[in-house]
């Protein structure tokens, strides 16, 4: 089902004209209302009048996480605080989170984009949808919630954490759709099987996002629950879930180009790559009022497909992500950087600066083991000293990254050492192709 045919199936010439007009408008807005952007543009000798067509986007400066950090929390806001109605933040827990702020119109547009995604999956106003994403600063819960209400569906705002309660409500309220992380849905599927309640559910659709997942995971979900599973993509900095979604043909994620202008650039030269080739996804928000993003570098590596989809939509399709240009990991929906781990470990006496993050996916759930080298003396002291150090490291890391990781203390020189860039991550999940 196509929620908004006039936009989702817009001829590309007409879409391009609309994008050009909206680009000029948003550039004018940030130039006059955001000093940080104005200074960036002036440093390049640019003013709003220089942006006349879509091709002029290459003249504009980029926005990065470092810019968000430098202007935290509201330095990139393009409207007075009195016009803002919502704040969201990234799921990372160390340092300054990535902030997104919204006007009332931003919330309406976000809801429209999520409604398009849900409709693409076959969900209608006749469905009952459980929202199993976390509510709060994380964009997932409220993003899916408002989009489902905009669609007209009946919403069960469950969040995650109490799986038995979720299953009980799923059965009692005859939920036909669920929005949650893919790993959590597989956990729900296993619990349903163990409890013998699988035949009592009415689920037909799942909207999964907030963490990378594979086609193999989709196959498992669909077979275990007899449903159709769809992938949703978004970033806190751009709006949250609803930037893109895959249709029934699963040949890429349709990005709503009337609101989010995508580019694929060489991550080294920052120049456009030929159509169909892989590079870094860069997004400009065309309609966001609260905190517009100009050429935001997502760090995600992918390509775009522009030909009309078999579903009838003309919006470009983001192809399967091939990785990232930085070392960020997404583990159980939480953003984790090795640098966070390193900073925490350096505060603990007896710990060397050598560590390794080992990430895996076991029984459809992400696992994280952090191997840490400790000083020789702890292996010659009593066992209790080593155990106490392990507890201290575990507590410190949990506070730093917001995840409960397994900690393994190892002897000096047990981990790789290098004079150059030392590898600190072993990811066994096989998330990218």
PDB file of C-alpha atoms in Angstrom, residues 245-364:
ATOM      1  CA  UNK A 245      12.252   1.775   4.710  1.00  0.00           C
ATOM      2  CA  UNK A 246      12.213  -1.252   2.427  1.00  0.00           C
ATOM      3  CA  UNK A 247       9.156  -2.337   0.483  1.00  0.00           C
ATOM      4  CA  UNK A 248       7.830  -5.820  -0.227  1.00  0.00           C
ATOM      5  CA  UNK A 249      10.589  -6.436  -2.795  1.00  0.00           C
ATOM      6  CA  UNK A 250      13.426  -5.819  -0.290  1.00  0.00           C
ATOM      7  CA  UNK A 251      15.683  -4.298  -2.933  1.00  0.00           C
ATOM      8  CA  UNK A 252      16.865  -1.358  -0.859  1.00  0.00           C
ATOM      9  CA  UNK A 253      15.419   1.192   1.533  1.00  0.00           C
ATOM     10  CA  UNK A 254      13.241   3.894  -0.052  1.00  0.00           C
ATOM     11  CA  UNK A 255      14.501   7.228   1.295  1.00  0.00           C
ATOM     12  CA  UNK A 256      11.927  10.024   1.429  1.00  0.00           C
ATOM     13  CA  UNK A 257      13.770  12.388  -0.872  1.00  0.00           C
ATOM     14  CA  UNK A 258      11.194  15.152  -0.597  1.00  0.00           C
ATOM     15  CA  UNK A 259      12.410  15.587   3.007  1.00  0.00           C
ATOM     16  CA  UNK A 260      15.916  14.074   3.048  1.00  0.00           C
ATOM     17  CA  UNK A 261      18.348  14.794   0.214  1.00  0.00           C
ATOM     18  CA  UNK A 262      20.913  11.958  -0.075  1.00  0.00           C
ATOM     19  CA  UNK A 263      24.389  12.071  -1.603  1.00  0.00           C
ATOM     20  CA  UNK A 264      26.982   9.314  -1.951  1.00  0.00           C
ATOM     21  CA  UNK A 265      30.514  10.672  -1.639  1.00  0.00           C
ATOM     22  CA  UNK A 266      33.995   9.219  -1.626  1.00  0.00           C
ATOM     23  CA  UNK A 267      34.821   9.247   2.117  1.00  0.00           C
ATOM     24  CA  UNK A 268      38.407  10.359   1.405  1.00  0.00           C
ATOM     25  CA  UNK A 269      38.012  12.977  -1.337  1.00  0.00           C
ATOM     26  CA  UNK A 270      34.418  13.911  -0.356  1.00  0.00           C
ATOM     27  CA  UNK A 271      33.583  14.106  -4.061  1.00  0.00           C
ATOM     28  CA  UNK A 272      30.463  12.492  -5.587  1.00  0.00           C
ATOM     29  CA  UNK A 273      30.946   8.928  -6.814  1.00  0.00           C
ATOM     30  CA  UNK A 274      29.399   7.613 -10.053  1.00  0.00           C
ATOM     31  CA  UNK A 275      25.797   6.467  -9.700  1.00  0.00           C
ATOM     32  CA  UNK A 276      25.576   2.970  -8.253  1.00  0.00           C
ATOM     33  CA  UNK A 277      29.055   3.009  -6.692  1.00  0.00           C
ATOM     34  CA  UNK A 278      29.581   2.770  -2.940  1.00  0.00           C
ATOM     35  CA  UNK A 279      30.583   5.647  -0.722  1.00  0.00           C
ATOM     36  CA  UNK A 280      29.559   7.537   2.395  1.00  0.00           C
ATOM     37  CA  UNK A 281      25.901   8.483   2.750  1.00  0.00           C
ATOM     38  CA  UNK A 282      25.496  12.235   3.315  1.00  0.00           C
ATOM     39  CA  UNK A 283      22.041  13.664   4.089  1.00  0.00           C
ATOM     40  CA  UNK A 284      20.625  17.186   3.993  1.00  0.00           C
ATOM     41  CA  UNK A 285      17.268  17.774   5.692  1.00  0.00           C
ATOM     42  CA  UNK A 286      15.061  19.772   3.335  1.00  0.00           C
ATOM     43  CA  UNK A 287      12.096  20.541   5.598  1.00  0.00           C
ATOM     44  CA  UNK A 288      13.302  20.332   9.191  1.00  0.00           C
ATOM     45  CA  UNK A 289      12.738  23.573  11.113  1.00  0.00           C
ATOM     46  CA  UNK A 290      14.141  22.941  14.582  1.00  0.00           C
ATOM     47  CA  UNK A 291      17.653  21.773  13.741  1.00  0.00           C
ATOM     48  CA  UNK A 292      18.267  21.470  10.003  1.00  0.00           C
ATOM     49  CA  UNK A 293      21.264  19.388   8.942  1.00  0.00           C
ATOM     50  CA  UNK A 294      23.326  20.558   5.968  1.00  0.00           C
ATOM     51  CA  UNK A 295      25.266  17.737   4.277  1.00  0.00           C
ATOM     52  CA  UNK A 296      25.444  15.603   7.415  1.00  0.00           C
ATOM     53  CA  UNK A 297      28.078  12.884   7.155  1.00  0.00           C
ATOM     54  CA  UNK A 298      26.382   9.731   8.454  1.00  0.00           C
ATOM     55  CA  UNK A 299      29.570   7.596   8.263  1.00  0.00           C
ATOM     56  CA  UNK A 300      27.438   4.810   6.730  1.00  0.00           C
ATOM     57  CA  UNK A 301      28.857   3.196   3.585  1.00  0.00           C
ATOM     58  CA  UNK A 302      26.332   2.310   0.903  1.00  0.00           C
ATOM     59  CA  UNK A 303      25.137   3.142  -2.621  1.00  0.00           C
ATOM     60  CA  UNK A 304      21.918   4.485  -4.133  1.00  0.00           C
ATOM     61  CA  UNK A 305      19.648   3.027  -6.786  1.00  0.00           C
ATOM     62  CA  UNK A 306      17.494   5.570  -8.604  1.00  0.00           C
ATOM     63  CA  UNK A 307      15.394   3.602 -11.092  1.00  0.00           C
ATOM     64  CA  UNK A 308      11.693   3.220 -10.370  1.00  0.00           C
ATOM     65  CA  UNK A 309      10.953   0.305  -8.043  1.00  0.00           C
ATOM     66  CA  UNK A 310       8.601  -2.532  -8.922  1.00  0.00           C
ATOM     67  CA  UNK A 311       6.354  -1.284  -6.097  1.00  0.00           C
ATOM     68  CA  UNK A 312       5.734   1.913  -8.081  1.00  0.00           C
ATOM     69  CA  UNK A 313       7.717   4.298  -5.868  1.00  0.00           C
ATOM     70  CA  UNK A 314      10.214   6.610  -7.519  1.00  0.00           C
ATOM     71  CA  UNK A 315      12.216   7.534  -4.420  1.00  0.00           C
ATOM     72  CA  UNK A 316      15.862   6.437  -4.425  1.00  0.00           C
ATOM     73  CA  UNK A 317      16.740   3.231  -2.618  1.00  0.00           C
ATOM     74  CA  UNK A 318      19.608   2.937  -0.158  1.00  0.00           C
ATOM     75  CA  UNK A 319      21.390  -0.349  -0.808  1.00  0.00           C
ATOM     76  CA  UNK A 320      22.620  -2.720   1.894  1.00  0.00           C
ATOM     77  CA  UNK A 321      25.091  -0.988   4.167  1.00  0.00           C
ATOM     78  CA  UNK A 322      28.656  -2.216   3.735  1.00  0.00           C
ATOM     79  CA  UNK A 323      30.063  -0.817   6.963  1.00  0.00           C
ATOM     80  CA  UNK A 324      31.101   2.537   8.411  1.00  0.00           C
ATOM     81  CA  UNK A 325      33.919   5.000   7.901  1.00  0.00           C
ATOM     82  CA  UNK A 326      34.522   5.206  11.649  1.00  0.00           C
ATOM     83  CA  UNK A 327      34.856   2.561  14.367  1.00  0.00           C
ATOM     84  CA  UNK A 328      31.415   2.939  15.922  1.00  0.00           C
ATOM     85  CA  UNK A 329      29.607  -0.266  16.863  1.00  0.00           C
ATOM     86  CA  UNK A 330      25.872  -0.658  17.345  1.00  0.00           C
ATOM     87  CA  UNK A 331      25.288  -3.277  20.028  1.00  0.00           C
ATOM     88  CA  UNK A 332      21.756  -4.031  21.178  1.00  0.00           C
ATOM     89  CA  UNK A 333      20.687  -0.631  19.827  1.00  0.00           C
ATOM     90  CA  UNK A 334      23.392   1.298  21.704  1.00  0.00           C
ATOM     91  CA  UNK A 335      26.183   3.236  19.966  1.00  0.00           C
ATOM     92  CA  UNK A 336      29.585   2.174  21.324  1.00  0.00           C
ATOM     93  CA  UNK A 337      32.977   3.620  20.385  1.00  0.00           C
ATOM     94  CA  UNK A 338      36.244   1.903  21.367  1.00  0.00           C
ATOM     95  CA  UNK A 339      37.436   5.332  22.489  1.00  0.00           C
ATOM     96  CA  UNK A 340      34.736   5.281  25.189  1.00  0.00           C
ATOM     97  CA  UNK A 341      36.127   2.005  26.498  1.00  0.00           C
ATOM     98  CA  UNK A 342      39.681   3.300  26.375  1.00  0.00           C
ATOM     99  CA  UNK A 343      38.829   6.485  28.269  1.00  0.00           C
ATOM    100  CA  UNK A 344      37.121   4.485  31.008  1.00  0.00           C
ATOM    101  CA  UNK A 345      39.947   1.954  31.346  1.00  0.00           C
ATOM    102  CA  UNK A 346      42.575   4.674  31.697  1.00  0.00           C
ATOM    103  CA  UNK A 347      40.924   5.811  34.929  1.00  0.00           C
ATOM    104  CA  UNK A 348      41.582   2.440  36.618  1.00  0.00           C
ATOM    105  CA  UNK A 349      44.860   1.769  38.397  1.00  0.00           C
ATOM    106  CA  UNK A 350      46.560  -1.446  37.302  1.00  0.00           C
ATOM    107  CA  UNK A 351      45.090  -1.480  33.764  1.00  0.00           C
ATOM    108  CA  UNK A 352      47.334  -1.169  30.697  1.00  0.00           C
ATOM    109  CA  UNK A 353      46.120   0.759  27.602  1.00  0.00           C
ATOM    110  CA  UNK A 354      45.658  -2.486  25.644  1.00  0.00           C
ATOM    111  CA  UNK A 355      42.153  -3.883  25.159  1.00  0.00           C
ATOM    112  CA  UNK A 356      39.959  -5.723  22.646  1.00  0.00           C
ATOM    113  CA  UNK A 357      36.206  -5.641  22.060  1.00  0.00           C
ATOM    114  CA  UNK A 358      34.864  -8.976  20.829  1.00  0.00           C
ATOM    115  CA  UNK A 359      31.331  -8.681  19.465  1.00  0.00           C
ATOM    116  CA  UNK A 360      29.241 -11.665  18.423  1.00  0.00           C
ATOM    117  CA  UNK A 361      25.618 -12.620  17.896  1.00  0.00           C
ATOM    118  CA  UNK A 362      24.657 -15.762  19.798  1.00  0.00           C
ATOM    119  CA  UNK A 363      21.109 -17.117  19.800  1.00  0.00           C
ATOM    120  CA  UNK A 364      20.095 -13.952  17.923  1.00  0.00           C
TER     121      UNK A 364
END
